[in-house]
Amino acid sequence: MPVIRVTLIEGYDEAVRDRLLEGYSAVTRTVLEAIPDGITIAIEEVKQSNYRRGNQRKNPKAPPPAPEQIVRDFLGAMERRDLAAAKTMLAADFAMTFPGGASFAKLEELIDWARPRYQRIGKAYERFDTVPGMESAVVYCFGTLEGVWPDGSAFSGIRFIDRFTVRGGLLVDQKVWNDLDAVRR
Amino acid sequence: MPVIRVTLIEGYDEAVRDRLLEGYSAVTRTVLEAIPDGITIAIEEVKQSNYRRGNQRKNPKAPPPAPEQIVRDFLGAMERRDLAAAKTMLAADFAMTFPGGASFAKLEELIDWARPRYQRIGKAYERFDTVPGMESAVVYCFGTLEGVWPDGSAFSGIRFIDRFTVRGGLLVDQKVWNDLDAVRR
Amino acid sequence: MPVIRVTLIEGYDEAVRDRLLEGYSAVTRTVLEAIPDGITIAIEEVKQSNYRRGNQRKNPKAPPPAPEQIVRDFLGAMERRDLAAAKTMLAADFAMTFPGGASFAKLEELIDWARPRYQRIGKAYERFDTVPGMESAVVYCFGTLEGVWPDGSAFSGIRFIDRFTVRGGLLVDQKVWNDLDAVRR
Amino acid sequence: MPVIRVTLIEGYDEAVRDRLLEGYSAVTRTVLEAIPDGITIAIEEVKQSNYRRGNQRKNPKAPPPAPEQIVRDFLGAMERRDLAAAKTMLAADFAMTFPGGASFAKLEELIDWARPRYQRIGKAYERFDTVPGMESAVVYCFGTLEGVWPDGSAFSGIRFIDRFTVRGGLLVDQKVWNDLDAVRR
Amino acid sequence: MPVIRVTLIEGYDEAVRDRLLEGYSAVTRTVLEAIPDGITIAIEEVKQSNYRRGNQRKNPKAPPPAPEQIVRDFLGAMERRDLAAAKTMLAADFAMTFPGGASFAKLEELIDWARPRYQRIGKAYERFDTVPGMESAVVYCFGTLEGVWPDGSAFSGIRFIDRFTVRGGLLVDQKVWNDLDAVRR
Amino acid sequence: MPVIRVTLIEGYDEAVRDRLLEGYSAVTRTVLEAIPDGITIAIEEVKQSNYRRGNQRKNPKAPPPAPEQIVRDFLGAMERRDLAAAKTMLAADFAMTFPGGASFAKLEELIDWARPRYQRIGKAYERFDTVPGMESAVVYCFGTLEGVWPDGSAFSGIRFIDRFTVRGGLLVDQKVWNDLDAVRR
């Protein structure tokens, strides 16, 4: 039955404050199993001129988009094969791992690897999950794949899951598991 | 650069308070991208007799183990084939989904399904991720499988990921993806 | 010497906030006998979008008039025999008790009962007292009656007291004591 | 849906803190008509050495008994005709007003006045109400009188109400209304 | 690593709030030697109508200029020999003490005393220090004197220090030490 | 009429907390000229395990003695010519400036310089003033000197003032002004 009060410098937009409120609510609920109505959270905004740390005013920078949004944007760019857009979302040391343990550092390598595996692929998302973290956030998404096999036949409803590490607004790695091989067998 | 203060009824043990502090820190860091040293969190404990909601004292129940712990306990019980122990951790409507879309409601069904697939299997965990939530928490774990194929040959280093929904201290569902088929192909 | 801080969703009008501040001041003074200047109270208003309970925004409804105001309105309506107006302020199970233990559920019964007792009656109020409560508030008012006896002679300065239970903005009961009989004797 | 936090110097006993919590709850409920579960109150006790007003430590004196308790003690002393005990609870300027407007400054005057009116009288209390206030508190109690008329016959169930002003732990005035005359008529 | 939150009635201008924030920062740093980045301070402004002390609204008066500013204004007036202006800044019991222990109650006495000591004098300030206090503040300033000796020769770079007591926006005393005699010797 | 609440990790001793309370009181009084009784300050101590900055526990180190105490200790050591003790209180870049602008980096230089000026000197302190600061604190002390001139005659009542910069528990500089020359002239 906790009360959580957050002192925040004025200026964060409502979507950002919403994500804070939801995040604190979820953590409290998950850790304490308190009944939802016993979890009260309020953000108390103070003027920038009314806040000091180390006797210095702080000028909060606009936070990056939500990690889930970054991942959605990347997946969208990849699906329409807009590699230029997709690359702007990648950290310098980005790495991918695909089923069977195939690893790539560049998107082009992935494209080459995928070419003999399917002609076209698309994802239907069932759910995105975000794991908040100090160093980086993790975003999971899972759902089903549909597309066209190399022989021109269609497939759909094949389970997949992706795991992304997001740091500073950029993707650090992507790990992929799916049932393509289980189905194709 | 927020300050988060949590008014909590006295009596939660330190591990629980640690999880709250870590959770609020991670949410703040992830949403605001504030520098870590600018994120200050304090729990202010008040005596049970000093707290009222609706003019009634509240008697907080001990929270369940962390979702990650529940999942670890379940996976341990399954690995040593202690189905009795594993079943105590399952919600009445528990459901499992395995590669290829195989679905089971009972652990015994899983065991039957797995029998022709491998003689023995074990998991080496790389990491657990917990997604806090109002309705339920989600725990992901991934790593590699090692074991023995039906023909007696050994395997190891095969990627897997599990996703568990945890509600009220019980597992609601388990979804599994892995590279067994990709490797076996 | 307490400090009381109240986190309130923005939007309550000043009269409502005044009543809160006065009420908390009075409770503190009465319970602790703290010197008045040691009792500090501040309402900290937060935006509706900055408040969550159970991860839900709350949309505070406008509170009903002060219980004292409801009682004053009722007494005024009764004094000018505007029964229609008076009835809108009554709960479905409203009950009245008058000197000698006479009980009525309807205003018309009271009027009938009063007819042989006086031709006309009016109240001069000395003071209203409100007792805050979780289930209902109680309003007392006392002062003197003036009017005309059945024989046409006037009376005045006769002590009375009324006690009203107010719940959800409606009157639940009225209890009346006065000196009419003591004086008439 | 307010949250009320009270910073209090350590050392008040639990009964006093209970009365504060109940009082703030009742005020909040009465003024806002907020749903009870939305009213959260916490007392945060600070060490005496951690509190300053005007750069001076404050040494809170033990508060007097609850006004209701003082009134109950007085009524008990009067009922058993322990005038010595009753007088210790009276302010120097104590005054009483009884039905018909009879006024007394001394308890003995009341006793003389009552002698021809009844041989013996006792009170059965239905309820006590306390009105908190900055200058003084008011305590109401009502119920029924039972006793013996001057002619030796018994009476009971006769309605009464008393109103006491309590200041600094002493009774400042008592006002009495009852149906003795209405019934005796 | 403290967090300091200040509940302040709305209406103080930013320069005043800045001085509070700087003052609290400096006290915290000096007493705790906490690392600067661990010192977080926020002023939470509340509407005048949302604040009560002793159940009364408080109408904060505009504070006087900073003590340092008062001293600077006085020193400026004295340097340009505007005694009328300088006198408006003096408390009724103002007193001055100069090197050798010379004491004056009136500015004219100082002027007379100084006449044979130098033809003209000016101050170059190195630094002002303010000592906050409950009864009065103290302002120190030090630096060097330059001017003209009685014989017409110039001097400069002679060390001085002044100490002023400031109370209620007025100067209560001035104490002066300098090296004029050490140099002239 | 501010309320100041300080969230502090448990473990600072009472003298340290006293200095914080006094310092915040003095700053508030000096900046706002609020009436003293309107300045309320409370330190709310939280367990070390209940505090996080950047998701890390903080282990507050014991703060150094008050700057005034460090200066008193140094002056005491110098007065009894305990140079070894005095040196332990000096920063590596310590510097002194004496009347006439004489500057020294070592205590022995001061002793040499003073030898022809007086046989013995002692200080009677009228008052110490501490100026809190982010980088360093400043301590002023003033009063009168008494001692013995080189010719064996005694002196007393000669005004002096010292100014010390204190950083990290060590003295960074000492500036001295006095009337020795004014008197000796």
Short mmCIF file of N, CA and C in Angstrom, two decimals, chain B residues 1 3 5 35 37-38 40 44, chain E residues 1 3 5 35 37-38 40 44:
data_model
loop_
_atom_site.label_atom_id
_atom_site.label_comp_id
_atom_site.label_asym_id
_atom_site.label_seq_id
_atom_site.Cartn_x
_atom_site.Cartn_y
_atom_site.Cartn_z
N MET B 1 16.32 13.90 -13.65
CA MET B 1 16.88 14.18 -12.34
C MET B 1 15.82 14.09 -11.26
N VAL B 3 13.56 12.87 -8.01
CA VAL B 3 13.66 12.29 -6.67
C VAL B 3 12.39 11.50 -6.44
N ARG B 5 10.26 9.31 -3.69
CA ARG B 5 10.13 8.92 -2.29
C ARG B 5 8.93 8.01 -2.16
N ILE B 35 20.86 10.80 -16.10
CA ILE B 35 22.13 10.18 -15.72
C ILE B 35 21.89 9.45 -14.40
N ASP B 37 23.42 9.09 -11.60
CA ASP B 37 23.62 9.80 -10.34
C ASP B 37 22.55 10.84 -10.06
N GLY B 38 21.74 11.14 -11.06
CA GLY B 38 20.66 12.09 -10.84
C GLY B 38 19.37 11.43 -10.38
N THR B 40 17.54 9.69 -7.53
CA THR B 40 17.60 9.48 -6.08
C THR B 40 16.29 8.87 -5.61
N GLU B 44 10.60 5.65 2.74
CA GLU B 44 10.33 6.14 4.09
C GLU B 44 9.34 5.19 4.75
N MET E 1 24.36 12.86 1.28
CA MET E 1 23.56 12.70 0.08
C MET E 1 22.11 13.07 0.34
N VAL E 3 18.43 14.93 0.37
CA VAL E 3 17.45 15.61 -0.49
C VAL E 3 16.73 16.63 0.37
N ARG E 5 13.73 19.41 0.47
CA ARG E 5 12.55 19.93 -0.21
C ARG E 5 11.97 21.05 0.64
N ILE E 35 29.36 14.92 -1.57
CA ILE E 35 29.79 15.33 -2.91
C ILE E 35 28.68 16.20 -3.48
N ASP E 37 27.21 16.58 -6.29
CA ASP E 37 26.13 15.98 -7.08
C ASP E 37 25.17 15.16 -6.24
N GLY E 38 25.51 14.91 -5.01
CA GLY E 38 24.60 14.19 -4.13
C GLY E 38 23.66 15.10 -3.37
N THR E 40 20.62 17.39 -3.53
CA THR E 40 19.48 17.72 -4.38
C THR E 40 18.52 18.60 -3.60
N GLU E 44 9.13 23.56 -3.62
CA GLU E 44 7.79 23.24 -4.08
C GLU E 44 6.88 24.41 -3.68
#
